[in-house]
């Protein structure tokens, strides 16, 4: 039986060079040493375990902030005018904010 070299059976073929701050690198090394694995294995495990959207998109953050500002404006107006009729508008704005947050978590 002919033995194949390691490079012929290698599954991981993509090399990903990255830049790290000294503090980030030290933390990665500390996690790797504590876990008794390589830094590369720490990163692979993180990717395999994580949610598909670990970081919210800029657009989603913008949308959530905009909706939050609208809610604050409505609440301020309702508070000064003592307007009960604005309650529906405030609840609608809150529902929009909640939906945007759920989209962020689902994507």
mmCIF file with all atom_site columns, C-alpha atoms in Angstrom:
data_model
loop_
_atom_site.group_PDB
_atom_site.id
_atom_site.type_symbol
_atom_site.label_atom_id
_atom_site.label_alt_id
_atom_site.label_comp_id
_atom_site.label_asym_id
_atom_site.label_entity_id
_atom_site.label_seq_id
_atom_site.pdbx_PDB_ins_code
_atom_site.Cartn_x
_atom_site.Cartn_y
_atom_site.Cartn_z
_atom_site.occupancy
_atom_site.B_iso_or_equiv
_atom_site.pdbx_formal_charge
_atom_site.auth_seq_id
_atom_site.auth_comp_id
_atom_site.auth_asym_id
_atom_site.auth_atom_id
_atom_site.pdbx_PDB_model_num
ATOM 1   C CA . UNK A 1 1   ? 0.000   0.000  0.000  1.00 0.00 ? 1   UNK A CA 1
ATOM 2   C CA . UNK A 1 2   ? 1.374   3.369  -1.015 1.00 0.00 ? 2   UNK A CA 1
ATOM 3   C CA . UNK A 1 3   ? 1.341   6.003  1.677  1.00 0.00 ? 3   UNK A CA 1
ATOM 4   C CA . UNK A 1 4   ? 0.212   9.509  0.731  1.00 0.00 ? 4   UNK A CA 1
ATOM 5   C CA . UNK A 1 5   ? 2.016   12.496 2.090  1.00 0.00 ? 5   UNK A CA 1
ATOM 6   C CA . UNK A 1 6   ? 0.332   14.866 4.544  1.00 0.00 ? 6   UNK A CA 1
ATOM 7   C CA . UNK A 1 7   ? -0.025  17.543 1.903  1.00 0.00 ? 7   UNK A CA 1
ATOM 8   C CA . UNK A 1 8   ? -2.007  15.159 -0.337 1.00 0.00 ? 8   UNK A CA 1
ATOM 9   C CA . UNK A 1 9   ? -4.631  14.447 2.316  1.00 0.00 ? 9   UNK A CA 1
ATOM 10  C CA . UNK A 1 10  ? -4.782  17.867 3.919  1.00 0.00 ? 10  UNK A CA 1
ATOM 11  C CA . UNK A 1 11  ? -8.371  19.067 4.409  1.00 0.00 ? 11  UNK A CA 1
ATOM 12  C CA . UNK A 1 12  ? -7.593  22.633 5.411  1.00 0.00 ? 12  UNK A CA 1
ATOM 13  C CA . UNK A 1 13  ? -6.132  24.282 2.349  1.00 0.00 ? 13  UNK A CA 1
ATOM 14  C CA . UNK A 1 14  ? -7.027  27.955 2.898  1.00 0.00 ? 14  UNK A CA 1
ATOM 15  C CA . UNK A 1 15  ? -4.465  30.114 4.714  1.00 0.00 ? 15  UNK A CA 1
ATOM 16  C CA . UNK A 1 16  ? -5.858  33.254 6.351  1.00 0.00 ? 16  UNK A CA 1
ATOM 17  C CA . UNK A 1 17  ? -3.237  35.796 7.379  1.00 0.00 ? 17  UNK A CA 1
ATOM 18  C CA . UNK A 1 18  ? -4.562  38.388 9.840  1.00 0.00 ? 18  UNK A CA 1
ATOM 19  C CA . UNK A 1 19  ? -3.289  41.378 11.781 1.00 0.00 ? 19  UNK A CA 1
ATOM 20  C CA . UNK A 1 20  ? -3.666  41.526 15.555 1.00 0.00 ? 20  UNK A CA 1
ATOM 21  C CA . UNK A 1 21  ? -2.985  44.137 18.190 1.00 0.00 ? 21  UNK A CA 1
ATOM 22  C CA . UNK A 1 22  ? -0.547  42.912 20.847 1.00 0.00 ? 22  UNK A CA 1
ATOM 23  C CA . UNK A 1 23  ? -3.399  42.725 23.391 1.00 0.00 ? 23  UNK A CA 1
ATOM 24  C CA . UNK A 1 24  ? -5.611  40.693 21.041 1.00 0.00 ? 24  UNK A CA 1
ATOM 25  C CA . UNK A 1 25  ? -2.768  38.339 20.191 1.00 0.00 ? 25  UNK A CA 1
ATOM 26  C CA . UNK A 1 26  ? -1.882  37.854 23.859 1.00 0.00 ? 26  UNK A CA 1
ATOM 27  C CA . UNK A 1 27  ? -5.505  37.061 24.677 1.00 0.00 ? 27  UNK A CA 1
ATOM 28  C CA . UNK A 1 28  ? -5.716  34.555 21.811 1.00 0.00 ? 28  UNK A CA 1
ATOM 29  C CA . UNK A 1 29  ? -2.523  32.870 22.984 1.00 0.00 ? 29  UNK A CA 1
ATOM 30  C CA . UNK A 1 30  ? -3.801  32.774 26.574 1.00 0.00 ? 30  UNK A CA 1
ATOM 31  C CA . UNK A 1 31  ? -7.045  31.116 25.468 1.00 0.00 ? 31  UNK A CA 1
ATOM 32  C CA . UNK A 1 32  ? -5.112  28.603 23.360 1.00 0.00 ? 32  UNK A CA 1
ATOM 33  C CA . UNK A 1 33  ? -2.731  27.730 26.204 1.00 0.00 ? 33  UNK A CA 1
ATOM 34  C CA . UNK A 1 34  ? -5.566  27.422 28.695 1.00 0.00 ? 34  UNK A CA 1
ATOM 35  C CA . UNK A 1 35  ? -7.493  25.188 26.277 1.00 0.00 ? 35  UNK A CA 1
ATOM 36  C CA . UNK A 1 36  ? -4.368  23.180 25.385 1.00 0.00 ? 36  UNK A CA 1
ATOM 37  C CA . UNK A 1 37  ? -4.894  23.730 21.655 1.00 0.00 ? 37  UNK A CA 1
ATOM 38  C CA . UNK A 1 38  ? -3.288  25.898 18.991 1.00 0.00 ? 38  UNK A CA 1
ATOM 39  C CA . UNK A 1 39  ? -4.431  29.452 18.292 1.00 0.00 ? 39  UNK A CA 1
ATOM 40  C CA . UNK A 1 40  ? -5.673  28.266 14.889 1.00 0.00 ? 40  UNK A CA 1
ATOM 41  C CA . UNK A 1 41  ? -7.805  25.611 16.584 1.00 0.00 ? 41  UNK A CA 1
ATOM 42  C CA . UNK A 1 42  ? -9.279  28.225 18.942 1.00 0.00 ? 42  UNK A CA 1
ATOM 43  C CA . UNK A 1 43  ? -10.352 30.292 15.936 1.00 0.00 ? 43  UNK A CA 1
ATOM 44  C CA . UNK A 1 44  ? -11.756 27.257 14.076 1.00 0.00 ? 44  UNK A CA 1
ATOM 45  C CA . UNK A 1 45  ? -13.791 26.250 17.120 1.00 0.00 ? 45  UNK A CA 1
ATOM 46  C CA . UNK A 1 46  ? -15.078 29.797 17.530 1.00 0.00 ? 46  UNK A CA 1
ATOM 47  C CA . UNK A 1 47  ? -16.240 29.863 13.912 1.00 0.00 ? 47  UNK A CA 1
ATOM 48  C CA . UNK A 1 48  ? -17.916 26.462 14.189 1.00 0.00 ? 48  UNK A CA 1
ATOM 49  C CA . UNK A 1 49  ? -19.751 27.393 17.403 1.00 0.00 ? 49  UNK A CA 1
ATOM 50  C CA . UNK A 1 50  ? -20.802 30.925 16.558 1.00 0.00 ? 50  UNK A CA 1
ATOM 51  C CA . UNK A 1 51  ? -24.000 32.391 15.254 1.00 0.00 ? 51  UNK A CA 1
ATOM 52  C CA . UNK A 1 52  ? -23.882 33.126 11.507 1.00 0.00 ? 52  UNK A CA 1
ATOM 53  C CA . UNK A 1 53  ? -24.029 36.876 12.174 1.00 0.00 ? 53  UNK A CA 1
ATOM 54  C CA . UNK A 1 54  ? -21.728 37.455 15.085 1.00 0.00 ? 54  UNK A CA 1
ATOM 55  C CA . UNK A 1 55  ? -21.495 41.183 14.423 1.00 0.00 ? 55  UNK A CA 1
ATOM 56  C CA . UNK A 1 56  ? -24.517 43.274 13.501 1.00 0.00 ? 56  UNK A CA 1
ATOM 57  C CA . UNK A 1 57  ? -24.398 44.961 10.113 1.00 0.00 ? 57  UNK A CA 1
ATOM 58  C CA . UNK A 1 58  ? -23.998 48.738 9.971  1.00 0.00 ? 58  UNK A CA 1
ATOM 59  C CA . UNK A 1 59  ? -27.401 49.068 8.314  1.00 0.00 ? 59  UNK A CA 1
ATOM 60  C CA . UNK A 1 60  ? -29.116 47.108 11.064 1.00 0.00 ? 60  UNK A CA 1
ATOM 61  C CA . UNK A 1 61  ? -27.436 49.153 13.792 1.00 0.00 ? 61  UNK A CA 1
ATOM 62  C CA . UNK A 1 62  ? -28.487 52.330 11.958 1.00 0.00 ? 62  UNK A CA 1
ATOM 63  C CA . UNK A 1 63  ? -32.091 51.115 11.690 1.00 0.00 ? 63  UNK A CA 1
ATOM 64  C CA . UNK A 1 64  ? -32.316 50.147 15.354 1.00 0.00 ? 64  UNK A CA 1
ATOM 65  C CA . UNK A 1 65  ? -30.867 53.505 16.444 1.00 0.00 ? 65  UNK A CA 1
ATOM 66  C CA . UNK A 1 66  ? -33.280 55.400 14.182 1.00 0.00 ? 66  UNK A CA 1
ATOM 67  C CA . UNK A 1 67  ? -36.257 53.514 15.564 1.00 0.00 ? 67  UNK A CA 1
ATOM 68  C CA . UNK A 1 68  ? -35.017 54.052 19.115 1.00 0.00 ? 68  UNK A CA 1
ATOM 69  C CA . UNK A 1 69  ? -34.779 57.812 18.493 1.00 0.00 ? 69  UNK A CA 1
ATOM 70  C CA . UNK A 1 70  ? -38.322 57.812 17.114 1.00 0.00 ? 70  UNK A CA 1
ATOM 71  C CA . UNK A 1 71  ? -39.579 56.007 20.203 1.00 0.00 ? 71  UNK A CA 1
ATOM 72  C CA . UNK A 1 72  ? -37.879 58.555 22.447 1.00 0.00 ? 72  UNK A CA 1
ATOM 73  C CA . UNK A 1 73  ? -39.424 61.454 20.509 1.00 0.00 ? 73  UNK A CA 1
ATOM 74  C CA . UNK A 1 74  ? -42.891 59.907 20.696 1.00 0.00 ? 74  UNK A CA 1
ATOM 75  C CA . UNK A 1 75  ? -42.534 59.171 24.404 1.00 0.00 ? 75  UNK A CA 1
ATOM 76  C CA . UNK A 1 76  ? -41.306 62.708 25.116 1.00 0.00 ? 76  UNK A CA 1
ATOM 77  C CA . UNK A 1 77  ? -44.211 64.208 23.163 1.00 0.00 ? 77  UNK A CA 1
ATOM 78  C CA . UNK A 1 78  ? -46.750 61.916 24.807 1.00 0.00 ? 78  UNK A CA 1
ATOM 79  C CA . UNK A 1 79  ? -45.333 62.760 28.227 1.00 0.00 ? 79  UNK A CA 1
ATOM 80  C CA . UNK A 1 80  ? -45.501 66.539 27.704 1.00 0.00 ? 80  UNK A CA 1
ATOM 81  C CA . UNK A 1 81  ? -48.910 66.515 26.003 1.00 0.00 ? 81  UNK A CA 1
ATOM 82  C CA . UNK A 1 82  ? -50.280 63.783 28.239 1.00 0.00 ? 82  UNK A CA 1
ATOM 83  C CA . UNK A 1 83  ? -51.647 62.329 25.009 1.00 0.00 ? 83  UNK A CA 1
ATOM 84  C CA . UNK A 1 84  ? -53.044 58.846 25.451 1.00 0.00 ? 84  UNK A CA 1
ATOM 85  C CA . UNK A 1 85  ? -53.805 58.600 21.714 1.00 0.00 ? 85  UNK A CA 1
ATOM 86  C CA . UNK A 1 86  ? -50.052 58.368 21.013 1.00 0.00 ? 86  UNK A CA 1
ATOM 87  C CA . UNK A 1 87  ? -49.892 55.059 22.830 1.00 0.00 ? 87  UNK A CA 1
ATOM 88  C CA . UNK A 1 88  ? -50.706 53.141 19.619 1.00 0.00 ? 88  UNK A CA 1
ATOM 89  C CA . UNK A 1 89  ? -47.938 54.987 17.760 1.00 0.00 ? 89  UNK A CA 1
ATOM 90  C CA . UNK A 1 90  ? -45.466 54.262 20.546 1.00 0.00 ? 90  UNK A CA 1
ATOM 91  C CA . UNK A 1 91  ? -46.418 50.579 20.582 1.00 0.00 ? 91  UNK A CA 1
ATOM 92  C CA . UNK A 1 92  ? -46.009 50.416 16.799 1.00 0.00 ? 92  UNK A CA 1
ATOM 93  C CA . UNK A 1 93  ? -42.548 51.971 16.997 1.00 0.00 ? 93  UNK A CA 1
ATOM 94  C CA . UNK A 1 94  ? -41.592 49.524 19.730 1.00 0.00 ? 94  UNK A CA 1
ATOM 95  C CA . UNK A 1 95  ? -42.831 46.621 17.586 1.00 0.00 ? 95  UNK A CA 1
ATOM 96  C CA . UNK A 1 96  ? -40.641 47.878 14.710 1.00 0.00 ? 96  UNK A CA 1
ATOM 97  C CA . UNK A 1 97  ? -37.626 47.996 17.018 1.00 0.00 ? 97  UNK A CA 1
ATOM 98  C CA . UNK A 1 98  ? -38.343 44.506 18.290 1.00 0.00 ? 98  UNK A CA 1
ATOM 99  C CA . UNK A 1 99  ? -38.718 43.175 14.732 1.00 0.00 ? 99  UNK A CA 1
ATOM 100 C CA . UNK A 1 100 ? -35.405 44.735 13.679 1.00 0.00 ? 100 UNK A CA 1
ATOM 101 C CA . UNK A 1 101 ? -33.690 43.187 16.687 1.00 0.00 ? 101 UNK A CA 1
ATOM 102 C CA . UNK A 1 102 ? -35.171 39.782 15.885 1.00 0.00 ? 102 UNK A CA 1
ATOM 103 C CA . UNK A 1 103 ? -33.963 40.084 12.267 1.00 0.00 ? 103 UNK A CA 1
ATOM 104 C CA . UNK A 1 104 ? -30.488 40.788 13.577 1.00 0.00 ? 104 UNK A CA 1
ATOM 105 C CA . UNK A 1 105 ? -30.559 37.704 15.779 1.00 0.00 ? 105 UNK A CA 1
ATOM 106 C CA . UNK A 1 106 ? -32.070 35.475 13.090 1.00 0.00 ? 106 UNK A CA 1
ATOM 107 C CA . UNK A 1 107 ? -29.657 36.379 10.304 1.00 0.00 ? 107 UNK A CA 1
#
